[in-house]
Short mmCIF file of C-alpha atoms in Angstrom, two decimals:
data_model
loop_
_atom_site.label_atom_id
_atom_site.label_comp_id
_atom_site.label_asym_id
_atom_site.label_seq_id
_atom_site.Cartn_x
_atom_site.Cartn_y
_atom_site.Cartn_z
CA ARG A 598 176.33 131.87 121.92
CA ARG A 599 174.73 134.12 119.28
CA VAL A 600 174.25 131.25 116.82
CA PRO A 601 171.16 131.34 114.56
CA VAL A 602 168.14 129.29 115.57
CA ILE A 603 166.37 127.69 112.61
CA CYS A 604 163.17 125.66 112.95
CA HIS A 605 161.84 123.39 110.22
CA PHE A 606 158.04 123.19 110.41
CA HIS A 607 156.40 120.18 108.77
CA GLN A 608 152.93 121.51 109.47
CA PHE A 609 151.12 124.51 110.88
CA SER A 610 151.18 124.02 114.65
CA GLY A 611 150.53 127.57 115.82
CA LYS A 612 147.61 129.21 117.57
CA LYS A 613 144.71 131.36 116.42
CA SER A 614 146.23 134.35 118.19
CA LYS A 615 148.66 136.26 115.95
CA ILE A 616 150.25 137.90 118.99
CA LEU A 617 150.82 134.54 120.67
CA ASN A 618 152.39 133.11 117.50
CA ARG A 619 154.79 136.05 117.30
CA LEU A 620 155.77 135.47 120.93
CA LEU A 621 156.23 131.74 120.39
CA THR A 622 158.52 132.27 117.41
CA ARG A 623 160.33 135.48 118.38
CA ARG A 624 163.63 133.76 119.21
CA ILE A 625 163.66 131.82 115.93
CA ASP A 626 165.89 133.49 113.34
CA ARG A 627 164.54 131.58 110.35
CA MET A 628 161.48 129.38 109.97
CA LEU A 629 161.36 126.76 107.24
CA ALA A 630 158.14 125.29 105.84
CA VAL A 631 157.73 122.12 103.78
CA SER A 632 155.25 123.82 101.43
CA ASP A 633 153.91 127.24 100.56
CA TRP A 634 150.65 126.16 102.17
CA VAL A 635 152.38 125.68 105.54
CA ARG A 636 154.24 128.95 105.05
CA ASP A 637 151.06 130.84 104.21
CA GLU A 638 149.28 129.42 107.26
CA TRP A 639 152.03 130.73 109.55
CA VAL A 640 151.99 134.11 107.82
CA ALA A 641 148.20 134.32 108.10
CA HIS A 642 148.55 133.65 111.82
CA GLY A 643 151.07 136.33 112.63
CA VAL A 644 154.56 135.35 111.41
CA SER A 645 156.37 137.88 109.22
CA PRO A 646 156.70 136.64 105.60
CA ALA A 647 160.35 137.72 105.69
CA ARG A 648 161.12 135.16 108.41
CA ILE A 649 159.75 131.99 106.84
CA THR A 650 161.01 130.18 103.73
CA THR A 651 159.66 127.15 101.86
CA VAL A 652 161.95 124.16 101.41
CA TYR A 653 160.20 121.21 99.80
CA ASN A 654 160.79 117.70 101.07
CA GLY A 655 163.00 115.52 98.91
CA ILE A 656 163.71 111.84 98.39
CA ASP A 657 166.54 109.83 96.91
CA PRO A 658 165.05 108.59 93.60
CA ASP A 659 167.44 105.63 93.67
CA GLU A 660 165.51 104.31 96.69
CA TYR A 661 162.30 104.38 94.64
CA PRO A 662 163.30 102.80 91.31
CA ILE A 663 160.95 103.11 88.38
CA GLY A 664 159.02 99.90 87.78
CA GLY A 665 158.00 98.70 84.35
CA LEU A 666 155.85 95.75 83.32
CA LYS A 667 158.48 93.25 84.49
CA GLU A 668 158.67 94.77 87.99
CA ARG A 669 154.88 95.01 88.11
CA ALA A 670 154.50 91.31 87.28
CA GLU A 671 157.05 90.30 89.91
CA ALA A 672 155.46 92.46 92.61
CA ARG A 673 151.98 91.15 91.86
CA ALA A 674 153.17 87.57 91.99
CA GLU A 675 154.73 88.20 95.41
CA LEU A 676 151.61 89.90 96.78
CA GLY A 677 149.13 87.50 95.17
CA LEU A 678 147.48 90.05 92.89
CA ALA A 679 146.02 89.17 89.51
CA GLN A 680 148.42 90.00 86.70
CA ASP A 681 145.73 91.54 84.48
CA ALA A 682 143.97 93.61 87.17
CA TYR A 683 143.73 97.38 87.27
CA VAL A 684 145.35 98.01 90.67
CA VAL A 685 145.03 101.28 92.57
CA LEU A 686 147.19 101.77 95.67
CA TYR A 687 146.43 103.69 98.84
CA CYS A 688 149.46 103.75 101.15
CA GLY A 689 149.13 105.60 104.45
CA ARG A 690 147.38 105.79 107.78
CA LEU A 691 143.87 104.38 107.94
CA GLU A 692 141.90 107.25 109.44
CA ALA A 693 138.96 109.43 108.47
CA ALA A 694 141.13 112.48 107.82
CA LYS A 695 142.90 110.59 105.02
CA GLY A 696 139.65 110.20 103.10
CA VAL A 697 139.66 106.40 103.03
CA GLU A 698 135.87 106.20 103.40
CA VAL A 699 135.48 108.52 100.43
CA LEU A 700 137.87 106.27 98.52
CA LEU A 701 135.76 103.20 99.30
CA ARG A 702 132.63 104.98 98.06
CA ALA A 703 134.46 105.96 94.89
CA TRP A 704 135.75 102.42 94.51
CA ARG A 705 132.22 101.03 94.24
CA GLN A 706 131.72 103.25 91.21
CA VAL A 707 135.07 102.20 89.73
CA VAL A 708 134.21 98.50 90.10
CA GLU A 709 130.87 99.02 88.37
CA ALA A 710 132.78 100.23 85.31
CA ARG A 711 135.87 98.01 85.63
CA ALA A 712 135.28 94.45 86.79
CA ASP A 713 139.04 93.89 86.74
CA ALA A 714 139.78 96.61 89.32
CA THR A 715 141.48 95.87 92.66
CA LEU A 716 142.16 98.35 95.44
CA LEU A 717 145.36 97.73 97.40
CA MET A 718 145.16 99.29 100.86
CA VAL A 719 148.49 99.45 102.71
CA GLY A 720 148.47 100.95 106.18
CA SER A 721 147.25 100.68 109.74
CA GLY A 722 145.05 102.61 112.12
CA VAL A 723 142.87 102.21 115.18
CA GLU A 724 141.68 98.60 115.24
CA ALA A 725 137.98 99.46 115.59
CA TYR A 726 138.18 101.87 112.66
CA GLU A 727 139.99 99.29 110.52
CA ARG A 728 137.16 96.82 111.19
CA GLU A 729 134.63 99.46 110.15
CA LEU A 730 136.50 100.08 106.90
CA VAL A 731 136.55 96.35 106.14
CA ARG A 732 132.80 96.28 106.76
CA GLN A 733 132.26 99.20 104.38
CA ALA A 734 134.33 97.39 101.75
CA THR A 735 132.20 94.24 101.90
CA GLY A 736 131.74 92.87 98.41
CA LEU A 737 134.47 95.05 96.91
CA PRO A 738 137.75 93.78 95.45
CA VAL A 739 140.09 95.16 98.14
CA MET A 740 143.34 93.71 99.44
CA TRP A 741 144.39 94.87 102.91
CA LEU A 742 148.02 94.92 103.95
CA PRO A 743 149.41 96.26 107.25
CA ARG A 744 151.78 99.18 107.43
CA ARG A 745 155.18 98.27 106.02
CA ARG A 746 158.61 99.83 105.61
CA ASP A 747 159.05 98.55 102.05
CA VAL A 748 156.62 100.65 100.03
CA VAL A 749 158.34 100.06 96.69
CA LEU A 750 156.88 96.56 96.31
CA PRO A 751 153.20 97.65 96.52
CA MET A 752 153.97 100.70 94.39
CA HIS A 753 155.45 98.49 91.68
CA ALA A 754 152.39 96.24 91.91
CA ALA A 755 150.05 99.18 91.32
CA ASP A 756 149.06 101.04 88.17
CA VAL A 757 147.99 104.22 89.98
CA ALA A 758 148.38 105.61 93.50
CA VAL A 759 145.80 107.73 95.32
CA LEU A 760 145.82 110.13 98.29
CA PRO A 761 142.19 111.23 98.87
CA SER A 762 142.81 113.26 102.05
CA ASN A 763 140.01 115.22 103.68
CA CYS A 764 142.60 117.12 105.71
CA ASP A 765 145.04 119.69 104.35
CA GLU A 766 148.20 117.69 103.74
CA SER A 767 151.27 119.74 104.60
CA PHE A 768 153.18 118.13 101.75
CA GLY A 769 152.44 114.54 100.74
CA ARG A 770 155.67 112.55 100.62
CA VAL A 771 153.91 109.40 99.40
CA VAL A 772 152.97 111.31 96.24
CA ILE A 773 156.57 111.88 95.19
CA GLU A 774 157.54 108.36 96.23
CA ALA A 775 154.89 106.84 93.97
CA MET A 776 155.68 109.21 91.12
CA ALA A 777 159.36 108.30 91.35
CA THR A 778 158.38 104.67 90.67
CA GLY A 779 156.57 105.80 87.53
CA ARG A 780 153.01 105.83 88.88
CA PRO A 781 150.57 108.70 88.31
CA VAL A 782 148.95 109.87 91.53
CA VAL A 783 145.41 111.12 92.12
CA ALA A 784 145.10 113.46 95.12
CA THR A 785 142.89 116.14 96.62
CA LYS A 786 143.53 119.76 95.69
CA ASP A 787 144.13 121.18 99.16
CA GLY A 788 147.09 121.84 101.43
CA GLY A 789 150.48 121.31 99.84
CA LEU A 790 149.37 118.66 97.32
CA PRO A 791 148.69 121.11 94.46
CA GLU A 792 152.30 122.28 94.81
CA ILE A 793 153.44 118.78 93.86
CA LEU A 794 150.91 118.03 91.14
CA ILE A 795 151.63 121.03 88.96
CA ASP A 796 151.54 121.64 85.20
CA ARG A 797 150.15 118.63 83.34
CA PHE A 798 149.68 116.71 86.61
CA GLN A 799 147.05 119.20 87.81
CA ARG A 800 144.38 117.13 86.04
CA PHE A 801 144.88 114.44 88.69
CA LEU A 802 143.65 116.73 91.48
CA VAL A 803 140.10 116.30 92.82
CA GLU A 804 137.97 118.04 95.41
CA LYS A 805 137.77 116.81 98.99
CA TYR A 806 134.89 114.40 99.72
CA ASP A 807 134.11 114.12 95.98
CA ALA A 808 133.68 110.38 95.49
CA GLN A 809 132.24 110.88 92.01
CA GLY A 810 135.14 113.02 90.83
CA LEU A 811 137.61 110.62 92.42
CA SER A 812 136.13 107.60 90.68
CA GLU A 813 136.03 109.39 87.32
CA THR A 814 139.69 110.40 87.59
CA LEU A 815 140.76 106.90 88.62
CA LEU A 816 138.82 105.42 85.69
CA SER A 817 140.43 107.87 83.28
CA LEU A 818 143.83 106.41 84.22
CA ALA A 819 142.92 102.74 83.92
CA ASP A 820 144.62 102.34 80.54
CA TRP A 821 147.26 105.05 80.76
CA ARG A 822 150.05 102.77 79.57
CA MET A 823 148.30 102.53 76.19
CA THR A 824 146.93 106.06 75.95
CA GLU A 825 149.92 107.87 77.50
CA PRO A 826 152.96 105.61 77.15
CA THR A 827 155.38 108.33 78.29
CA LEU A 828 153.52 109.11 81.53
CA ALA A 829 155.70 106.89 83.75
CA ALA A 830 158.88 108.59 82.57
CA GLU A 831 157.26 112.01 83.00
CA CYS A 832 156.30 111.20 86.60
CA ARG A 833 159.85 110.10 87.36
CA ALA A 834 161.38 113.16 85.66
CA HIS A 835 159.06 115.45 87.63
CA VAL A 836 160.41 114.12 90.94
CA GLU A 837 164.02 114.27 89.74
CA ARG A 838 163.49 117.86 88.65
CA HIS A 839 161.76 119.21 91.75
CA PHE A 840 161.88 116.89 94.76
CA THR A 841 165.27 115.26 95.26
CA ILE A 842 167.01 115.10 98.61
CA GLU A 843 170.07 116.70 96.97
CA ALA A 844 168.04 119.78 96.03
CA MET A 845 166.57 119.92 99.54
CA LEU A 846 169.98 119.71 101.20
CA ASP A 847 171.48 122.34 98.86
CA ARG A 848 168.64 124.67 99.78
CA LEU A 849 169.06 124.02 103.50
CA GLU A 850 172.82 124.56 103.38
CA ALA A 851 172.37 127.84 101.51
CA ILE A 852 169.92 129.05 104.16
CA PHE A 853 172.18 127.95 107.04
CA THR A 854 175.14 129.74 105.46
CA ALA A 855 173.15 132.92 104.89
CA GLU A 856 171.80 132.94 108.45
CA ILE A 857 175.26 132.44 109.95
CA ALA A 858 176.60 135.32 107.85
CA ARG A 859 173.68 137.53 108.82
CA LYS A 860 174.11 136.72 112.50
CA ASN A 861 177.81 137.59 112.32
CA ARG A 862 177.04 140.91 110.64
CA VAL A 863 174.58 141.99 113.32
CA ARG A 864 176.61 140.68 116.28
CA PRO A 865 177.02 143.55 118.76
CA SER A 866 180.56 144.66 119.50
CA SER A 867 182.05 143.75 122.85
CA PRO A 868 182.19 146.55 125.43
CA ARG A 869 185.58 148.09 126.01
CA ARG A 870 187.36 147.20 129.18
CA GLY A 871 188.91 150.06 131.14
#
């Protein structure tokens, strides 16, 4: 039908062979990547830079309302968290690649400095691995909640969110969700995460596997409402400026329109009939 084929890649899923990657993607007119990191991985493995474009994921900020002290108090009451605790939220899959064991090691150091600290772990994983994590957290102030669709409630209950991944995150949607609610986010500086935490938010990036650096960064944010009273609004504004679903859809529509026009321009003429 000579219509353009556009594929939206949420991760690098190619092969080590550049030739094979070119063969696998040769009938795709335009490739879209959710971050420059994903784009660069495809380019490094054989895809022409001219064929792949970055389109960041977006969210509807209205679905992740900013939460002040009132919303925090209500969320903590519903979840049974102490009102005066320093609460750090991890929301995601419970697996080694997400760095949850590193987080638990860092949390021991946080608790030594802040007796009022509580780690809120929201997510699920393989049952045996979950049991091992609970064992590693013995003696630590940790609340475990299963995976849930409503992530706004635990985000409102938290002071800070954390994504300590050991893997290269293609993007990190939970980061922009938490920031939209007015929570600073601490994350590792690999994959697509540094493309979200830019400018003044770069200071919240830590190295993979660095429990010491993670604990120090989390401790530095314990009293951010007093030391940086505008930080919640800045987190929200950052998402509204760079990562809305409206901006994502506008970008996609512009690419679709351009590809359709390009395809029409290069369409071969029909052979003459005698």
